[in-house]
mmCIF file of C-alpha atoms and ligand atoms in Angstrom:
data_model
loop_
_atom_site.group_PDB
_atom_site.id
_atom_site.type_symbol
_atom_site.label_atom_id
_atom_site.label_comp_id
_atom_site.label_asym_id
_atom_site.label_seq_id
_atom_site.Cartn_x
_atom_site.Cartn_y
_atom_site.Cartn_z
ATOM 1 C CA MET A 1 -13.983 -5.682 -24.469
ATOM 2 C CA THR A 2 -12.765 -3.804 -21.378
ATOM 3 C CA ILE A 3 -10.306 -5.801 -19.311
ATOM 4 C CA GLN A 4 -11.093 -6.137 -15.629
ATOM 5 C CA ILE A 5 -7.914 -5.354 -13.732
ATOM 6 C CA PRO A 6 -7.649 -7.176 -10.387
ATOM 7 C CA SER A 7 -6.940 -5.032 -7.347
ATOM 8 C CA LEU A 8 -5.327 -5.366 -3.937
ATOM 9 C CA LYS A 9 -6.958 -4.309 -0.668
ATOM 10 C CA LEU A 10 -4.624 -1.817 0.992
ATOM 11 C CA ALA A 11 -4.063 -1.523 4.738
ATOM 12 C CA SER A 12 -6.042 1.731 4.520
ATOM 13 C CA GLY A 13 -9.093 -0.255 3.362
ATOM 14 C CA TYR A 14 -9.067 1.134 -0.204
ATOM 15 C CA ASP A 15 -8.598 -0.990 -3.322
ATOM 16 C CA MET A 16 -5.591 -0.428 -5.605
ATOM 17 C CA PRO A 17 -5.423 -1.808 -9.176
ATOM 18 C CA LEU A 18 -2.605 -4.278 -9.883
ATOM 19 C CA VAL A 19 -1.717 -2.554 -13.173
ATOM 20 C CA GLY A 20 -1.358 1.193 -13.606
ATOM 21 C CA PHE A 21 0.157 3.680 -16.026
ATOM 22 C CA GLY A 22 3.376 5.350 -14.836
ATOM 23 C CA ILE A 23 3.997 8.767 -16.349
ATOM 24 C CA TRP A 24 7.689 9.463 -15.652
ATOM 25 C CA LYS A 25 9.194 10.810 -18.911
ATOM 26 C CA VAL A 26 5.817 11.132 -20.640
ATOM 27 C CA PRO A 27 6.332 14.472 -22.439
ATOM 28 C CA ARG A 28 4.102 17.356 -21.367
ATOM 29 C CA GLU A 29 2.943 17.851 -24.953
ATOM 30 C CA THR A 30 1.410 14.385 -25.169
ATOM 31 C CA CYS A 31 0.673 13.620 -21.523
ATOM 32 C CA ALA A 32 -2.991 14.746 -21.457
ATOM 33 C CA ASP A 33 -3.822 12.641 -24.534
ATOM 34 C CA GLN A 34 -1.879 9.654 -23.310
ATOM 35 C CA VAL A 35 -3.567 9.665 -19.887
ATOM 36 C CA TYR A 36 -6.948 10.056 -21.572
ATOM 37 C CA ASN A 37 -6.136 7.166 -23.953
ATOM 38 C CA ALA A 38 -4.989 5.006 -21.057
ATOM 39 C CA ILE A 39 -8.281 5.528 -19.233
ATOM 40 C CA LYS A 40 -10.183 4.802 -22.425
ATOM 41 C CA LEU A 41 -8.277 1.506 -22.745
ATOM 42 C CA GLY A 42 -9.258 0.533 -19.203
ATOM 43 C CA TYR A 43 -6.440 1.854 -16.981
ATOM 44 C CA ARG A 44 -7.736 3.143 -13.641
ATOM 45 C CA TYR A 45 -4.462 3.832 -11.861
ATOM 46 C CA ILE A 46 -2.154 6.682 -12.917
ATOM 47 C CA ASP A 47 1.227 6.972 -11.171
ATOM 48 C CA GLY A 48 2.572 10.528 -11.159
ATOM 49 C CA ALA A 49 4.917 12.662 -9.077
ATOM 50 C CA TRP A 50 5.918 16.290 -8.574
ATOM 51 C CA ASP A 51 9.296 15.365 -10.039
ATOM 52 C CA TYR A 52 7.782 14.248 -13.359
ATOM 53 C CA GLN A 53 6.556 17.817 -14.005
ATOM 54 C CA ASN A 54 3.578 16.705 -16.111
ATOM 55 C CA SER A 55 0.880 16.671 -13.425
ATOM 56 C CA LYS A 56 -1.139 19.539 -14.905
ATOM 57 C CA GLU A 57 -1.328 17.777 -18.266
ATOM 58 C CA ALA A 58 -2.084 14.396 -16.661
ATOM 59 C CA GLY A 59 -4.916 16.047 -14.727
ATOM 60 C CA GLU A 60 -6.288 17.464 -17.988
ATOM 61 C CA GLY A 61 -6.409 13.953 -19.436
ATOM 62 C CA VAL A 62 -8.184 12.645 -16.350
ATOM 63 C CA ARG A 63 -10.735 15.459 -16.334
ATOM 64 C CA ARG A 64 -11.449 14.981 -20.043
ATOM 65 C CA ALA A 65 -12.178 11.289 -19.447
ATOM 66 C CA ILE A 66 -14.486 12.172 -16.551
ATOM 67 C CA SER A 67 -16.282 14.943 -18.436
ATOM 68 C CA GLU A 68 -16.921 12.584 -21.373
ATOM 69 C CA GLY A 69 -18.460 10.076 -18.973
ATOM 70 C CA LEU A 70 -15.808 7.349 -19.507
ATOM 71 C CA VAL A 71 -15.259 7.099 -15.747
ATOM 72 C CA LYS A 72 -16.142 8.773 -12.492
ATOM 73 C CA ARG A 73 -13.469 10.210 -10.223
ATOM 74 C CA GLU A 74 -14.084 7.427 -7.680
ATOM 75 C CA ASP A 75 -13.296 4.780 -10.341
ATOM 76 C CA LEU A 76 -9.745 6.118 -10.604
ATOM 77 C CA PHE A 77 -6.664 5.688 -8.436
ATOM 78 C CA ILE A 78 -4.358 8.697 -8.676
ATOM 79 C CA THR A 79 -0.929 8.661 -7.036
ATOM 80 C CA SER A 80 1.599 11.413 -6.537
ATOM 81 C CA LYS A 81 4.789 11.722 -4.533
ATOM 82 C CA LEU A 82 6.482 14.195 -2.221
ATOM 83 C CA TRP A 83 9.762 15.386 -3.696
ATOM 84 C CA ASN A 84 13.060 15.498 -1.789
ATOM 85 C CA ASN A 85 13.316 19.266 -1.388
ATOM 86 C CA TYR A 86 10.020 19.431 0.517
ATOM 87 C CA HIS A 87 10.409 17.069 3.464
ATOM 88 C CA LYS A 88 9.884 19.722 6.155
ATOM 89 C CA ARG A 89 6.323 19.704 7.409
ATOM 90 C CA GLU A 90 5.294 23.115 6.043
ATOM 91 C CA HIS A 91 6.980 22.485 2.684
ATOM 92 C CA ALA A 92 5.405 19.035 2.394
ATOM 93 C CA PHE A 93 1.958 20.549 2.804
ATOM 94 C CA GLU A 94 2.613 23.380 0.374
ATOM 95 C CA MET A 95 4.009 21.034 -2.286
ATOM 96 C CA ALA A 96 1.183 18.540 -1.875
ATOM 97 C CA LYS A 97 -1.439 21.287 -2.222
ATOM 98 C CA LEU A 98 0.258 22.734 -5.322
ATOM 99 C CA GLU A 99 0.509 19.270 -6.804
ATOM 100 C CA LEU A 100 -3.155 18.545 -6.139
ATOM 101 C CA GLU A 101 -4.102 21.890 -7.662
ATOM 102 C CA ALA A 102 -2.087 20.980 -10.785
ATOM 103 C CA TRP A 103 -3.916 17.654 -11.142
ATOM 104 C CA GLY A 104 -7.308 19.200 -10.336
ATOM 105 C CA VAL A 105 -8.731 15.875 -9.169
ATOM 106 C CA GLY A 106 -9.981 16.783 -5.673
ATOM 107 C CA TYR A 107 -7.914 14.270 -3.697
ATOM 108 C CA PHE A 108 -5.057 11.821 -4.093
ATOM 109 C CA ASP A 109 -5.779 8.126 -3.669
ATOM 110 C CA LEU A 110 -2.165 7.605 -2.642
ATOM 111 C CA PHE A 111 0.655 9.942 -1.676
ATOM 112 C CA LEU A 112 4.204 8.621 -1.237
ATOM 113 C CA ILE A 113 7.490 9.932 0.120
ATOM 114 C CA HIS A 114 9.468 9.633 -3.140
ATOM 115 C CA PHE A 115 12.931 9.046 -1.601
ATOM 116 C CA PRO A 116 14.256 8.867 1.956
ATOM 117 C CA ILE A 117 16.482 11.840 1.148
ATOM 118 C CA SER A 118 15.800 15.310 2.472
ATOM 119 C CA LEU A 119 17.441 17.999 0.349
ATOM 120 C CA GLU A 120 17.653 21.739 0.914
ATOM 121 C CA PHE A 121 14.403 23.566 0.174
ATOM 122 C CA ILE A 122 14.000 25.085 -3.296
ATOM 123 C CA PRO A 123 11.452 27.926 -3.396
ATOM 124 C CA PHE A 124 8.357 26.953 -5.381
ATOM 125 C CA ASP A 125 8.773 29.812 -7.846
ATOM 126 C CA GLU A 126 12.343 28.777 -8.692
ATOM 127 C CA LEU A 127 11.815 26.671 -11.791
ATOM 128 C CA ARG A 128 14.889 24.559 -11.564
ATOM 129 C CA TRP A 129 13.646 21.241 -12.950
ATOM 130 C CA PRO A 130 15.260 18.930 -14.031
ATOM 131 C CA CYS A 131 17.884 20.073 -11.578
ATOM 132 C CA PHE A 132 16.350 19.363 -8.190
ATOM 133 C CA TRP A 133 19.321 17.153 -7.294
ATOM 134 C CA THR A 134 21.798 19.851 -8.341
ATOM 135 C CA ASP A 135 22.018 23.572 -8.977
ATOM 136 C CA ALA A 136 20.746 24.869 -12.319
ATOM 137 C CA ALA A 137 24.210 24.694 -13.906
ATOM 138 C CA GLN A 138 24.451 21.054 -12.757
ATOM 139 C CA THR A 139 27.826 21.703 -11.158
ATOM 140 C CA LYS A 140 26.904 21.410 -7.467
ATOM 141 C CA VAL A 141 24.812 18.797 -5.702
ATOM 142 C CA THR A 142 21.956 20.210 -3.619
ATOM 143 C CA PRO A 143 22.949 19.921 0.066
ATOM 144 C CA LEU A 144 21.098 17.650 2.461
ATOM 145 C CA SER A 145 18.664 19.198 4.906
ATOM 146 C CA LYS A 146 18.302 17.805 8.422
ATOM 147 C CA VAL A 147 14.715 16.600 8.451
ATOM 148 C CA PRO A 148 13.961 13.231 10.042
ATOM 149 C CA ILE A 149 11.640 10.876 8.153
ATOM 150 C CA SER A 150 9.395 10.863 11.258
ATOM 151 C CA GLU A 151 8.569 14.563 10.654
ATOM 152 C CA THR A 152 7.779 13.929 6.989
ATOM 153 C CA TRP A 153 5.706 10.822 7.740
ATOM 154 C CA LYS A 154 3.678 12.751 10.355
ATOM 155 C CA ALA A 155 3.009 15.453 7.738
ATOM 156 C CA LEU A 156 1.677 12.773 5.362
ATOM 157 C CA GLU A 157 -0.498 11.361 8.146
ATOM 158 C CA ASP A 158 -1.989 14.799 8.666
ATOM 159 C CA MET A 159 -2.914 14.960 4.963
ATOM 160 C CA VAL A 160 -5.097 11.861 5.266
ATOM 161 C CA GLN A 161 -8.808 12.480 5.405
ATOM 162 C CA THR A 162 -10.409 10.909 8.501
ATOM 163 C CA PRO A 163 -13.511 11.775 10.528
ATOM 164 C CA GLU A 164 -11.182 13.742 12.856
ATOM 165 C CA ASN A 165 -9.437 15.415 9.904
ATOM 166 C CA PRO A 166 -12.149 16.189 7.335
ATOM 167 C CA ALA A 167 -9.870 18.706 5.597
ATOM 168 C CA GLY A 168 -7.525 15.872 4.578
ATOM 169 C CA PHE A 169 -7.017 15.415 0.851
ATOM 170 C CA VAL A 170 -5.281 12.031 0.648
ATOM 171 C CA ARG A 171 -6.754 8.533 1.091
ATOM 172 C CA SER A 172 -3.711 6.284 1.568
ATOM 173 C CA ILE A 173 -0.052 7.004 2.232
ATOM 174 C CA GLY A 174 3.200 5.159 1.727
ATOM 175 C CA VAL A 175 6.880 5.326 0.908
ATOM 176 C CA SER A 176 9.175 4.742 -2.048
ATOM 177 C CA ASN A 177 12.823 3.706 -2.347
ATOM 178 C CA PHE A 178 12.932 2.802 1.365
ATOM 179 C CA GLN A 179 14.922 -0.204 2.554
ATOM 180 C CA SER A 180 13.733 -2.626 5.208
ATOM 181 C CA GLN A 181 15.390 -0.894 8.202
ATOM 182 C CA LEU A 182 13.672 2.407 7.480
ATOM 183 C CA VAL A 183 10.293 0.786 6.791
ATOM 184 C CA THR A 184 10.629 -0.939 10.182
ATOM 185 C CA ASP A 185 11.401 2.397 11.806
ATOM 186 C CA VAL A 186 8.338 4.089 10.245
ATOM 187 C CA LEU A 187 6.166 1.161 11.380
ATOM 188 C CA SER A 188 7.307 1.794 14.953
ATOM 189 C CA TYR A 189 5.566 5.183 15.093
ATOM 190 C CA ALA A 190 3.041 5.198 12.226
ATOM 191 C CA LYS A 191 -0.485 5.936 13.452
ATOM 192 C CA ILE A 192 -1.898 5.603 9.941
ATOM 193 C CA PRO A 193 -0.826 2.442 8.101
ATOM 194 C CA VAL A 194 1.969 2.417 5.555
ATOM 195 C CA SER A 195 -0.203 1.180 2.671
ATOM 196 C CA VAL A 196 2.358 0.963 -0.146
ATOM 197 C CA LEU A 197 6.097 0.569 -0.714
ATOM 198 C CA GLN A 198 7.165 1.502 -4.259
ATOM 199 C CA ILE A 199 10.554 0.099 -5.304
ATOM 200 C CA GLU A 200 12.633 -0.697 -8.357
ATOM 201 C CA HIS A 201 11.704 -4.306 -9.109
ATOM 202 C CA HIS A 202 12.478 -6.479 -12.145
ATOM 203 C CA PRO A 203 14.175 -9.839 -12.748
ATOM 204 C CA TYR A 204 17.656 -8.278 -12.465
ATOM 205 C CA LEU A 205 16.729 -6.728 -9.079
ATOM 206 C CA THR A 206 14.175 -8.832 -7.250
ATOM 207 C CA GLN A 207 14.867 -7.718 -3.642
ATOM 208 C CA PRO A 208 13.153 -10.825 -2.210
ATOM 209 C CA GLY A 209 13.785 -9.976 1.461
ATOM 210 C CA LEU A 210 12.402 -6.457 1.168
ATOM 211 C CA THR A 211 9.350 -7.593 -0.814
ATOM 212 C CA LYS A 212 8.602 -10.359 1.686
ATOM 213 C CA MET A 213 9.062 -8.073 4.679
ATOM 214 C CA ALA A 214 6.686 -5.466 3.199
ATOM 215 C CA GLN A 215 4.000 -7.975 2.190
ATOM 216 C CA GLU A 216 4.179 -9.668 5.610
ATOM 217 C CA ASN A 217 3.503 -6.273 7.165
ATOM 218 C CA ASN A 218 0.456 -5.756 4.926
ATOM 219 C CA ILE A 219 2.294 -3.157 2.839
ATOM 220 C CA ALA A 220 1.450 -3.546 -0.857
ATOM 221 C CA VAL A 221 4.568 -3.551 -3.043
ATOM 222 C CA THR A 222 4.574 -1.596 -6.292
ATOM 223 C CA GLY A 223 7.424 -2.433 -8.626
ATOM 224 C CA TYR A 224 8.740 0.282 -10.913
ATOM 225 C CA SER A 225 10.938 -0.074 -14.005
ATOM 226 C CA SER A 226 9.524 -3.560 -14.598
ATOM 227 C CA PHE A 227 11.455 -3.801 -17.885
ATOM 228 C CA GLY A 228 14.782 -3.263 -16.087
ATOM 229 C CA PRO A 229 17.349 -1.471 -18.291
ATOM 230 C CA GLN A 230 14.782 -0.424 -20.920
ATOM 231 C CA SER A 231 13.676 2.804 -19.204
ATOM 232 C CA PHE A 232 17.240 3.928 -18.535
ATOM 233 C CA LEU A 233 18.589 3.632 -22.078
ATOM 234 C CA GLU A 234 17.169 7.037 -22.938
ATOM 235 C CA LEU A 235 19.060 8.479 -19.939
ATOM 236 C CA ASN A 236 22.328 7.038 -21.292
ATOM 237 C CA ASN A 237 22.745 5.029 -18.109
ATOM 238 C CA LYS A 238 25.961 2.992 -18.619
ATOM 239 C CA ASP A 239 24.732 -0.031 -16.635
ATOM 240 C CA ALA A 240 21.561 -0.089 -18.746
ATOM 241 C CA ILE A 241 23.522 0.158 -21.994
ATOM 242 C CA ASN A 242 25.771 -2.721 -20.893
ATOM 243 C CA ALA A 243 22.936 -4.951 -19.665
ATOM 244 C CA LYS A 244 21.181 -7.477 -21.875
ATOM 245 C CA SER A 245 17.635 -6.379 -22.621
ATOM 246 C CA LEU A 246 15.172 -8.385 -20.518
ATOM 247 C CA PHE A 247 13.085 -8.730 -23.700
ATOM 248 C CA GLU A 248 15.981 -10.721 -25.206
ATOM 249 C CA VAL A 249 16.709 -13.068 -22.325
ATOM 250 C CA ASP A 250 16.102 -16.720 -23.387
ATOM 251 C CA VAL A 251 13.922 -17.745 -20.470
ATOM 252 C CA VAL A 252 11.637 -14.700 -20.903
ATOM 253 C CA LYS A 253 11.486 -15.154 -24.686
ATOM 254 C CA SER A 254 10.688 -18.867 -24.553
ATOM 255 C CA ILE A 255 7.923 -18.404 -21.948
ATOM 256 C CA ALA A 256 6.458 -15.604 -24.093
ATOM 257 C CA GLU A 257 6.477 -17.882 -27.162
ATOM 258 C CA LYS A 258 4.830 -20.712 -25.229
ATOM 259 C CA TYR A 259 1.851 -18.506 -24.281
ATOM 260 C CA GLY A 260 1.731 -16.455 -27.478
ATOM 261 C CA LYS A 261 2.445 -13.302 -25.440
ATOM 262 C CA THR A 262 5.141 -10.637 -25.646
ATOM 263 C CA PRO A 263 8.215 -10.643 -23.364
ATOM 264 C CA SER A 264 6.897 -7.402 -21.810
ATOM 265 C CA GLN A 265 3.659 -9.163 -20.849
ATOM 266 C CA VAL A 266 5.613 -12.037 -19.293
ATOM 267 C CA LEU A 267 7.689 -9.571 -17.255
ATOM 268 C CA LEU A 268 4.564 -7.793 -16.001
ATOM 269 C CA ARG A 269 2.741 -11.041 -15.182
ATOM 270 C CA TRP A 270 5.779 -12.265 -13.224
ATOM 271 C CA ASN A 271 5.101 -9.278 -10.947
ATOM 272 C CA THR A 272 1.328 -9.301 -10.661
ATOM 273 C CA GLN A 273 1.065 -13.040 -10.022
ATOM 274 C CA ARG A 274 3.204 -12.388 -6.930
ATOM 275 C CA ASN A 275 0.918 -9.489 -5.929
ATOM 276 C CA VAL A 276 3.469 -6.879 -6.977
ATOM 277 C CA ILE A 277 1.647 -3.938 -8.570
ATOM 278 C CA VAL A 278 3.112 -2.696 -11.889
ATOM 279 C CA ILE A 279 3.050 0.757 -13.499
ATOM 280 C CA PRO A 280 4.646 0.394 -16.951
ATOM 281 C CA LYS A 281 5.174 3.577 -18.894
ATOM 282 C CA SER A 282 4.686 3.855 -22.628
ATOM 283 C CA ASN A 283 4.148 6.699 -25.049
ATOM 284 C CA ASN A 284 2.536 4.292 -27.484
ATOM 285 C CA VAL A 285 -1.145 3.269 -27.362
ATOM 286 C CA ASP A 286 -0.572 -0.290 -28.680
ATOM 287 C CA ARG A 287 1.956 -0.951 -25.948
ATOM 288 C CA LEU A 288 -0.324 0.572 -23.322
ATOM 289 C CA LYS A 289 -2.956 -1.945 -24.386
ATOM 290 C CA GLN A 290 -0.478 -4.821 -24.417
ATOM 291 C CA ASN A 291 0.700 -3.940 -20.913
ATOM 292 C CA LEU A 292 -2.851 -3.824 -19.577
ATOM 293 C CA GLU A 293 -3.634 -7.180 -21.180
ATOM 294 C CA SER A 294 -0.751 -8.793 -19.272
ATOM 295 C CA VAL A 295 -3.226 -9.978 -16.616
ATOM 296 C CA THR A 296 -5.036 -12.302 -19.032
ATOM 297 C CA PHE A 297 -2.797 -15.385 -18.663
ATOM 298 C CA ASP A 298 -0.955 -17.232 -15.898
ATOM 299 C CA LEU A 299 2.625 -18.432 -15.529
ATOM 300 C CA SER A 300 3.420 -21.683 -13.728
ATOM 301 C CA ASP A 301 5.213 -21.586 -10.358
ATOM 302 C CA ASP A 302 8.271 -23.040 -12.040
ATOM 303 C CA GLU A 303 8.288 -20.322 -14.729
ATOM 304 C CA ILE A 304 8.025 -17.659 -12.028
ATOM 305 C CA LYS A 305 11.029 -19.244 -10.271
ATOM 306 C CA GLN A 306 13.032 -19.380 -13.515
ATOM 307 C CA ILE A 307 12.461 -15.653 -14.069
ATOM 308 C CA SER A 308 13.266 -14.804 -10.428
ATOM 309 C CA ALA A 309 16.565 -16.704 -10.857
ATOM 310 C CA LEU A 310 17.750 -13.947 -13.239
ATOM 311 C CA ASN A 311 18.306 -11.745 -10.154
ATOM 312 C CA LYS A 312 21.786 -10.212 -9.953
ATOM 313 C CA GLY A 313 21.156 -7.207 -7.725
ATOM 314 C CA LEU A 314 21.456 -4.856 -10.707
ATOM 315 C CA ARG A 315 19.925 -1.465 -9.836
ATOM 316 C CA PHE A 316 19.484 1.309 -12.396
ATOM 317 C CA ASN A 317 17.778 4.069 -10.378
ATOM 318 C CA ASP A 318 20.386 4.922 -7.774
ATOM 319 C CA PRO A 319 20.831 8.400 -6.255
ATOM 320 C CA ASP A 320 24.397 7.366 -5.456
ATOM 321 C CA ALA A 321 24.985 8.983 -8.855
ATOM 322 C CA PHE A 322 24.446 12.303 -7.026
ATOM 323 C CA GLY A 323 26.379 11.228 -3.938
ATOM 324 C CA PHE A 324 23.452 9.868 -1.910
ATOM 325 C CA PRO A 325 24.224 6.145 -1.421
ATOM 326 C CA ILE A 326 20.897 5.217 0.193
ATOM 327 C CA PHE A 327 21.081 1.630 -1.051
ATOM 328 C CA ALA A 328 24.665 1.031 0.162
HETATM 329 P P1 NAD B 1 9.281 0.856 -17.478
HETATM 330 O O1 NAD B 1 9.881 -0.404 -16.977
HETATM 331 O O2 NAD B 1 7.827 1.028 -17.449
HETATM 332 O O3 NAD B 1 9.875 1.006 -18.952
HETATM 333 C C1 NAD B 1 9.558 2.006 -19.804
HETATM 334 C C2 NAD B 1 10.273 1.718 -21.132
HETATM 335 O O4 NAD B 1 9.765 0.491 -21.689
HETATM 336 C C3 NAD B 1 10.017 2.786 -22.157
HETATM 337 O O5 NAD B 1 11.200 2.908 -22.937
HETATM 338 C C4 NAD B 1 8.899 2.204 -23.020
HETATM 339 O O6 NAD B 1 8.927 2.661 -24.323
HETATM 340 C C5 NAD B 1 9.191 0.732 -22.968
HETATM 341 N N1 NAD B 1 7.967 -0.084 -23.071
HETATM 342 C C6 NAD B 1 6.803 0.102 -22.412
HETATM 343 N N2 NAD B 1 5.909 -0.846 -22.744
HETATM 344 C C7 NAD B 1 6.529 -1.660 -23.637
HETATM 345 C C8 NAD B 1 6.123 -2.817 -24.339
HETATM 346 N N3 NAD B 1 4.909 -3.337 -24.177
HETATM 347 N N4 NAD B 1 7.011 -3.397 -25.187
HETATM 348 C C9 NAD B 1 8.245 -2.872 -25.351
HETATM 349 N N5 NAD B 1 8.693 -1.777 -24.702
HETATM 350 C C10 NAD B 1 7.840 -1.175 -23.859
HETATM 351 O O7 NAD B 1 10.046 1.992 -16.720
HETATM 352 P P2 NAD B 1 9.807 3.290 -15.873
HETATM 353 O O8 NAD B 1 9.106 4.361 -16.613
HETATM 354 O O9 NAD B 1 11.153 3.571 -15.305
HETATM 355 O O10 NAD B 1 8.890 2.800 -14.673
HETATM 356 C C11 NAD B 1 7.498 2.829 -14.744
HETATM 357 C C12 NAD B 1 6.921 3.884 -13.839
HETATM 358 O O11 NAD B 1 7.374 3.689 -12.502
HETATM 359 C C13 NAD B 1 7.346 5.331 -14.138
HETATM 360 O O12 NAD B 1 6.683 5.879 -15.236
HETATM 361 C C14 NAD B 1 6.998 5.987 -12.833
HETATM 362 O O13 NAD B 1 5.608 6.226 -12.722
HETATM 363 C C15 NAD B 1 7.438 4.933 -11.835
HETATM 364 N N6 NAD B 1 8.811 5.137 -11.308
HETATM 365 C C16 NAD B 1 8.958 5.468 -10.011
HETATM 366 C C17 NAD B 1 10.223 5.693 -9.493
HETATM 367 C C18 NAD B 1 10.387 6.040 -8.031
HETATM 368 O O14 NAD B 1 11.472 6.492 -7.660
HETATM 369 N N7 NAD B 1 9.386 5.843 -7.221
HETATM 370 C C19 NAD B 1 11.338 5.588 -10.326
HETATM 371 C C20 NAD B 1 11.166 5.226 -11.667
HETATM 372 C C21 NAD B 1 9.894 4.997 -12.138
#
């Protein structure tokens, strides 16, 4: 039985599924198969980015699913993100076009500014990944570049396909890792709506004010790293190593037992019941299925509150590690 995933109506007028598959750290070697498997299981939203460096393989998986008749392109919701070294208008366009070419999917359903940090341009033929934040030897942080967010946002607006801009190749646009002040600033000049705000969001970092502010402004919130420390263990993040796994927290475990679900499903449902979109990543097909099936039960209001009460402002994805304290 294919699970019907509920969707949210974005400010742009397009629908966005409440559960997607995030592909950060999905290895290139397995990415095409994993994206294909995800679509076969019923996923319709794939969350990628230039920074993840697996877009070509993800696109292969998507095209295989389409060519086998599992889905049509218009059934899918493909997201990518503008990386920090390409905030200048001409670089933003060049990166977005290269990224779209890598995916080979015709258009992006959603394109986000990945971080509100503009770093010095890195030529496209300089294969420096994973060292965009630093030089290749990882001894020097890449310097900032003076590009205002207004220039970058205008570039994204000009990528959107409209009757006046038929050459556009993006349907909806948004931002990621922005705080409330900067979202407010973008709203003051945006001519095309900010459809989505993607932020780190889990019971240890609930950011209630930011979530409320975005949703009140008709900006759909996508929460990343829904399992909190879990994703950052493989990066040897000290805070993640020292934190208690959210899968082991009593309140999460007991709610999971009550419903005969897994702690991961409880954590995902805590998001989607509050209209926060989730994009869990897994390299394992059983877990992909489990994560998708998280929409098949409901928590009570009180259980949602108990999970929200775990908040302690604990952030794992912080570019302060490179000297960019954007969340300070
Ligand atoms: P995640 O919370 O999805 O956690 C992934 C970890 O949880 C992996 O170790 C995986 O093996 C494990 N896992 C997955 N399903 C499980 C299950 N059912 N049971 C037990 N363990 C399970 O973390 P993430 O990858 O950091 O975030 C999800 C996605 O969000 C990313 O892939 C990416 O698309 C996006 N993201 C965006 C940003 C941004 O700056 N915008 C930053 C980080 C992640």
